[in-house]
Amino acid sequence: MRGKHESTPMALHSKVKPSNEGDRRQKLPVTECGIRVSWLLSWAKVVEQKLGPDATTADVCAKFVIPSTRSKKCRYVDIIEPVNVGAPQYFLSHTWSMRFATLMEVVAQRLRNEPDSFVWLGKSNLWQDLSAK
């Protein structure tokens, strides 16, 4: 069941479109760049279908995040619908070698009653600073 603010995650980088608020969104402070839990978990299912259950956070970054942001020179949060981006209430720490599915399983378990919460993916800055690559 979808939450009231959840939308179907864009089918990875091939269908992600920049928000109409592009200039404003790129200036959004990192303190406002959390990802809605319900969106992240839905997007993660698409990632797993494409990459398989053993994909690492590094794989997700290399195969989806960087290709989506390289030509736009923006952060991944800048191309996610604004309703799915907000001030994070939780910080997720992980490693590049961690299975992305494992990280999402933990999120699903711990935040199952908080689908409209926002999370910050830490350490790798997966969503934040990849436009320089």
PDB file of C-alpha atoms in Angstrom:
ATOM      1  CA  MET A   1       0.000   0.000   0.000  1.00  0.00           C
ATOM      2  CA  ARG A   2       1.337   3.414  -0.925  1.00  0.00           C
ATOM      3  CA  GLY A   3       1.614   6.288   1.518  1.00  0.00           C
ATOM      4  CA  LYS A   4      -0.100   9.548   0.696  1.00  0.00           C
ATOM      5  CA  HIS A   5       3.154  11.155  -0.457  1.00  0.00           C
ATOM      6  CA  GLU A   6       4.721   8.147  -2.075  1.00  0.00           C
ATOM      7  CA  SER A   7       5.043   7.935  -5.788  1.00  0.00           C
ATOM      8  CA  THR A   8       6.365   5.136  -7.886  1.00  0.00           C
ATOM      9  CA  PRO A   9      10.134   5.409  -7.915  1.00  0.00           C
ATOM     10  CA  MET A  10      11.480   6.454 -11.230  1.00  0.00           C
ATOM     11  CA  ALA A  11      12.715   3.381 -13.054  1.00  0.00           C
ATOM     12  CA  LEU A  12      16.287   4.174 -12.226  1.00  0.00           C
ATOM     13  CA  HIS A  13      18.370   6.572 -14.230  1.00  0.00           C
ATOM     14  CA  SER A  14      16.761   5.985 -17.609  1.00  0.00           C
ATOM     15  CA  LYS A  15      13.478   7.564 -16.541  1.00  0.00           C
ATOM     16  CA  VAL A  16      14.586  10.009 -13.873  1.00  0.00           C
ATOM     17  CA  LYS A  17      13.768  13.533 -14.933  1.00  0.00           C
ATOM     18  CA  PRO A  18      14.999  16.717 -13.337  1.00  0.00           C
ATOM     19  CA  SER A  19      12.499  18.487 -11.140  1.00  0.00           C
ATOM     20  CA  ASN A  20      10.876  21.646 -12.499  1.00  0.00           C
ATOM     21  CA  GLU A  21      12.491  23.388  -9.548  1.00  0.00           C
ATOM     22  CA  GLY A  22      16.022  22.607 -10.753  1.00  0.00           C
ATOM     23  CA  ASP A  23      17.823  25.808  -9.784  1.00  0.00           C
ATOM     24  CA  ARG A  24      16.232  26.020  -6.343  1.00  0.00           C
ATOM     25  CA  ARG A  25      16.672  22.313  -5.677  1.00  0.00           C
ATOM     26  CA  GLN A  26      20.387  22.350  -6.466  1.00  0.00           C
ATOM     27  CA  LYS A  27      20.783  25.022  -3.813  1.00  0.00           C
ATOM     28  CA  LEU A  28      18.882  22.986  -1.229  1.00  0.00           C
ATOM     29  CA  PRO A  29      21.133  22.636   1.818  1.00  0.00           C
ATOM     30  CA  VAL A  30      22.268  19.120   2.614  1.00  0.00           C
ATOM     31  CA  THR A  31      20.308  19.377   5.858  1.00  0.00           C
ATOM     32  CA  GLU A  32      17.171  19.226   3.679  1.00  0.00           C
ATOM     33  CA  CYS A  33      18.346  16.383   1.422  1.00  0.00           C
ATOM     34  CA  GLY A  34      16.938  13.307   3.121  1.00  0.00           C
ATOM     35  CA  ILE A  35      15.105  10.688   1.055  1.00  0.00           C
ATOM     36  CA  ARG A  36      11.554   9.581   1.939  1.00  0.00           C
ATOM     37  CA  VAL A  37      11.672   6.024   3.311  1.00  0.00           C
ATOM     38  CA  SER A  38       8.714   4.788   1.235  1.00  0.00           C
ATOM     39  CA  TRP A  39      10.270   6.104  -1.982  1.00  0.00           C
ATOM     40  CA  LEU A  40      13.688   4.679  -1.154  1.00  0.00           C
ATOM     41  CA  LEU A  41      12.300   1.205  -0.427  1.00  0.00           C
ATOM     42  CA  SER A  42      10.276   1.175  -3.649  1.00  0.00           C
ATOM     43  CA  TRP A  43      13.281   2.357  -5.649  1.00  0.00           C
ATOM     44  CA  ALA A  44      15.429  -0.298  -3.971  1.00  0.00           C
ATOM     45  CA  LYS A  45      13.109  -3.019  -5.289  1.00  0.00           C
ATOM     46  CA  VAL A  46      13.673  -1.754  -8.829  1.00  0.00           C
ATOM     47  CA  VAL A  47      17.432  -1.669  -8.211  1.00  0.00           C
ATOM     48  CA  GLU A  48      17.382  -5.257  -6.966  1.00  0.00           C
ATOM     49  CA  GLN A  49      15.413  -6.409 -10.019  1.00  0.00           C
ATOM     50  CA  LYS A  50      17.999  -4.816 -12.301  1.00  0.00           C
ATOM     51  CA  LEU A  51      21.221  -5.638 -10.428  1.00  0.00           C
ATOM     52  CA  GLY A  52      20.274  -8.677  -8.383  1.00  0.00           C
ATOM     53  CA  PRO A  53      20.258  -9.188  -4.615  1.00  0.00           C
ATOM     54  CA  ASP A  54      24.048  -9.134  -4.242  1.00  0.00           C
ATOM     55  CA  ALA A  55      24.576  -5.604  -5.603  1.00  0.00           C
ATOM     56  CA  THR A  56      26.583  -3.424  -3.241  1.00  0.00           C
ATOM     57  CA  THR A  57      26.074   0.239  -2.486  1.00  0.00           C
ATOM     58  CA  ALA A  58      29.089   0.821  -4.761  1.00  0.00           C
ATOM     59  CA  ASP A  59      27.295  -1.026  -7.588  1.00  0.00           C
ATOM     60  CA  VAL A  60      24.170   1.087  -7.133  1.00  0.00           C
ATOM     61  CA  CYS A  61      26.250   4.240  -7.162  1.00  0.00           C
ATOM     62  CA  ALA A  62      28.288   3.247 -10.230  1.00  0.00           C
ATOM     63  CA  LYS A  63      25.410   1.850 -12.276  1.00  0.00           C
ATOM     64  CA  PHE A  64      22.551   4.204 -11.421  1.00  0.00           C
ATOM     65  CA  VAL A  65      23.444   7.273  -9.396  1.00  0.00           C
ATOM     66  CA  ILE A  66      26.492   8.458 -11.337  1.00  0.00           C
ATOM     67  CA  PRO A  67      24.987   7.844 -14.807  1.00  0.00           C
ATOM     68  CA  SER A  68      21.864   9.738 -13.716  1.00  0.00           C
ATOM     69  CA  THR A  69      23.749  12.782 -12.508  1.00  0.00           C
ATOM     70  CA  ARG A  70      26.884  12.964 -14.661  1.00  0.00           C
ATOM     71  CA  SER A  71      25.499  14.980 -17.576  1.00  0.00           C
ATOM     72  CA  LYS A  72      23.230  17.073 -15.352  1.00  0.00           C
ATOM     73  CA  LYS A  73      26.065  17.811 -12.911  1.00  0.00           C
ATOM     74  CA  CYS A  74      23.657  17.631 -10.019  1.00  0.00           C
ATOM     75  CA  ARG A  75      23.024  15.630  -6.894  1.00  0.00           C
ATOM     76  CA  TYR A  76      20.731  12.614  -7.132  1.00  0.00           C
ATOM     77  CA  VAL A  77      18.335  14.285  -4.695  1.00  0.00           C
ATOM     78  CA  ASP A  78      17.928  17.054  -7.283  1.00  0.00           C
ATOM     79  CA  ILE A  79      16.260  14.669  -9.722  1.00  0.00           C
ATOM     80  CA  ILE A  80      13.949  12.981  -7.238  1.00  0.00           C
ATOM     81  CA  GLU A  81      10.462  14.453  -7.019  1.00  0.00           C
ATOM     82  CA  PRO A  82      10.482  17.228  -4.386  1.00  0.00           C
ATOM     83  CA  VAL A  83       7.762  15.520  -2.315  1.00  0.00           C
ATOM     84  CA  ASN A  84      10.219  12.662  -1.685  1.00  0.00           C
ATOM     85  CA  VAL A  85      13.055  14.893  -0.427  1.00  0.00           C
ATOM     86  CA  GLY A  86      13.126  16.559   2.990  1.00  0.00           C
ATOM     87  CA  ALA A  87      14.955  17.085   6.260  1.00  0.00           C
ATOM     88  CA  PRO A  88      16.260  13.703   7.431  1.00  0.00           C
ATOM     89  CA  GLN A  89      15.235  12.279  10.780  1.00  0.00           C
ATOM     90  CA  TYR A  90      17.603   9.307  10.506  1.00  0.00           C
ATOM     91  CA  PHE A  91      21.211   8.790   9.438  1.00  0.00           C
ATOM     92  CA  LEU A  92      22.097   5.509   7.711  1.00  0.00           C
ATOM     93  CA  SER A  93      25.722   4.502   7.957  1.00  0.00           C
ATOM     94  CA  HIS A  94      27.016   1.840   5.586  1.00  0.00           C
ATOM     95  CA  THR A  95      30.039   0.779   3.562  1.00  0.00           C
ATOM     96  CA  TRP A  96      30.637   0.643  -0.189  1.00  0.00           C
ATOM     97  CA  SER A  97      30.925  -3.148   0.006  1.00  0.00           C
ATOM     98  CA  MET A  98      27.638  -3.639   1.861  1.00  0.00           C
ATOM     99  CA  ARG A  99      24.857  -5.375  -0.022  1.00  0.00           C
ATOM    100  CA  PHE A 100      22.347  -2.658  -0.897  1.00  0.00           C
ATOM    101  CA  ALA A 101      19.519  -5.159  -0.287  1.00  0.00           C
ATOM    102  CA  THR A 102      20.768  -5.711   3.270  1.00  0.00           C
ATOM    103  CA  LEU A 103      20.770  -1.987   3.938  1.00  0.00           C
ATOM    104  CA  MET A 104      17.222  -1.716   2.603  1.00  0.00           C
ATOM    105  CA  GLU A 105      16.090  -4.722   4.678  1.00  0.00           C
ATOM    106  CA  VAL A 106      17.305  -2.937   7.806  1.00  0.00           C
ATOM    107  CA  VAL A 107      15.531   0.269   6.768  1.00  0.00           C
ATOM    108  CA  ALA A 108      12.318  -1.649   6.057  1.00  0.00           C
ATOM    109  CA  GLN A 109      12.463  -3.428   9.399  1.00  0.00           C
ATOM    110  CA  ARG A 110      13.427  -0.473  11.577  1.00  0.00           C
ATOM    111  CA  LEU A 111      11.258   2.152   9.872  1.00  0.00           C
ATOM    112  CA  ARG A 112       8.272   0.026   8.842  1.00  0.00           C
ATOM    113  CA  ASN A 113       5.935   2.290  10.822  1.00  0.00           C
ATOM    114  CA  GLU A 114       7.506   5.491   9.512  1.00  0.00           C
ATOM    115  CA  PRO A 115       7.176   5.412   5.697  1.00  0.00           C
ATOM    116  CA  ASP A 116       7.019   9.199   5.501  1.00  0.00           C
ATOM    117  CA  SER A 117      10.240   9.708   7.453  1.00  0.00           C
ATOM    118  CA  PHE A 118      13.330  10.944   5.655  1.00  0.00           C
ATOM    119  CA  VAL A 119      16.748   9.301   5.846  1.00  0.00           C
ATOM    120  CA  TRP A 120      20.261  10.475   5.067  1.00  0.00           C
ATOM    121  CA  LEU A 121      22.490   7.867   3.468  1.00  0.00           C
ATOM    122  CA  GLY A 122      25.780   8.443   5.207  1.00  0.00           C
ATOM    123  CA  LYS A 123      29.422   7.604   4.644  1.00  0.00           C
ATOM    124  CA  SER A 124      29.279   7.228   0.870  1.00  0.00           C
ATOM    125  CA  ASN A 125      27.118  10.332   0.409  1.00  0.00           C
ATOM    126  CA  LEU A 126      25.372   8.179  -2.164  1.00  0.00           C
ATOM    127  CA  TRP A 127      22.736  10.772  -2.985  1.00  0.00           C
ATOM    128  CA  GLN A 128      24.602  13.966  -2.303  1.00  0.00           C
ATOM    129  CA  ASP A 129      27.985  14.644  -3.832  1.00  0.00           C
ATOM    130  CA  LEU A 130      28.421  12.500  -6.899  1.00  0.00           C
ATOM    131  CA  SER A 131      28.089  15.229  -9.494  1.00  0.00           C
ATOM    132  CA  ALA A 132      31.845  15.740  -9.477  1.00  0.00           C
ATOM    133  CA  LYS A 133      32.531  12.225 -10.755  1.00  0.00           C
TER     134      LYS A 133
END
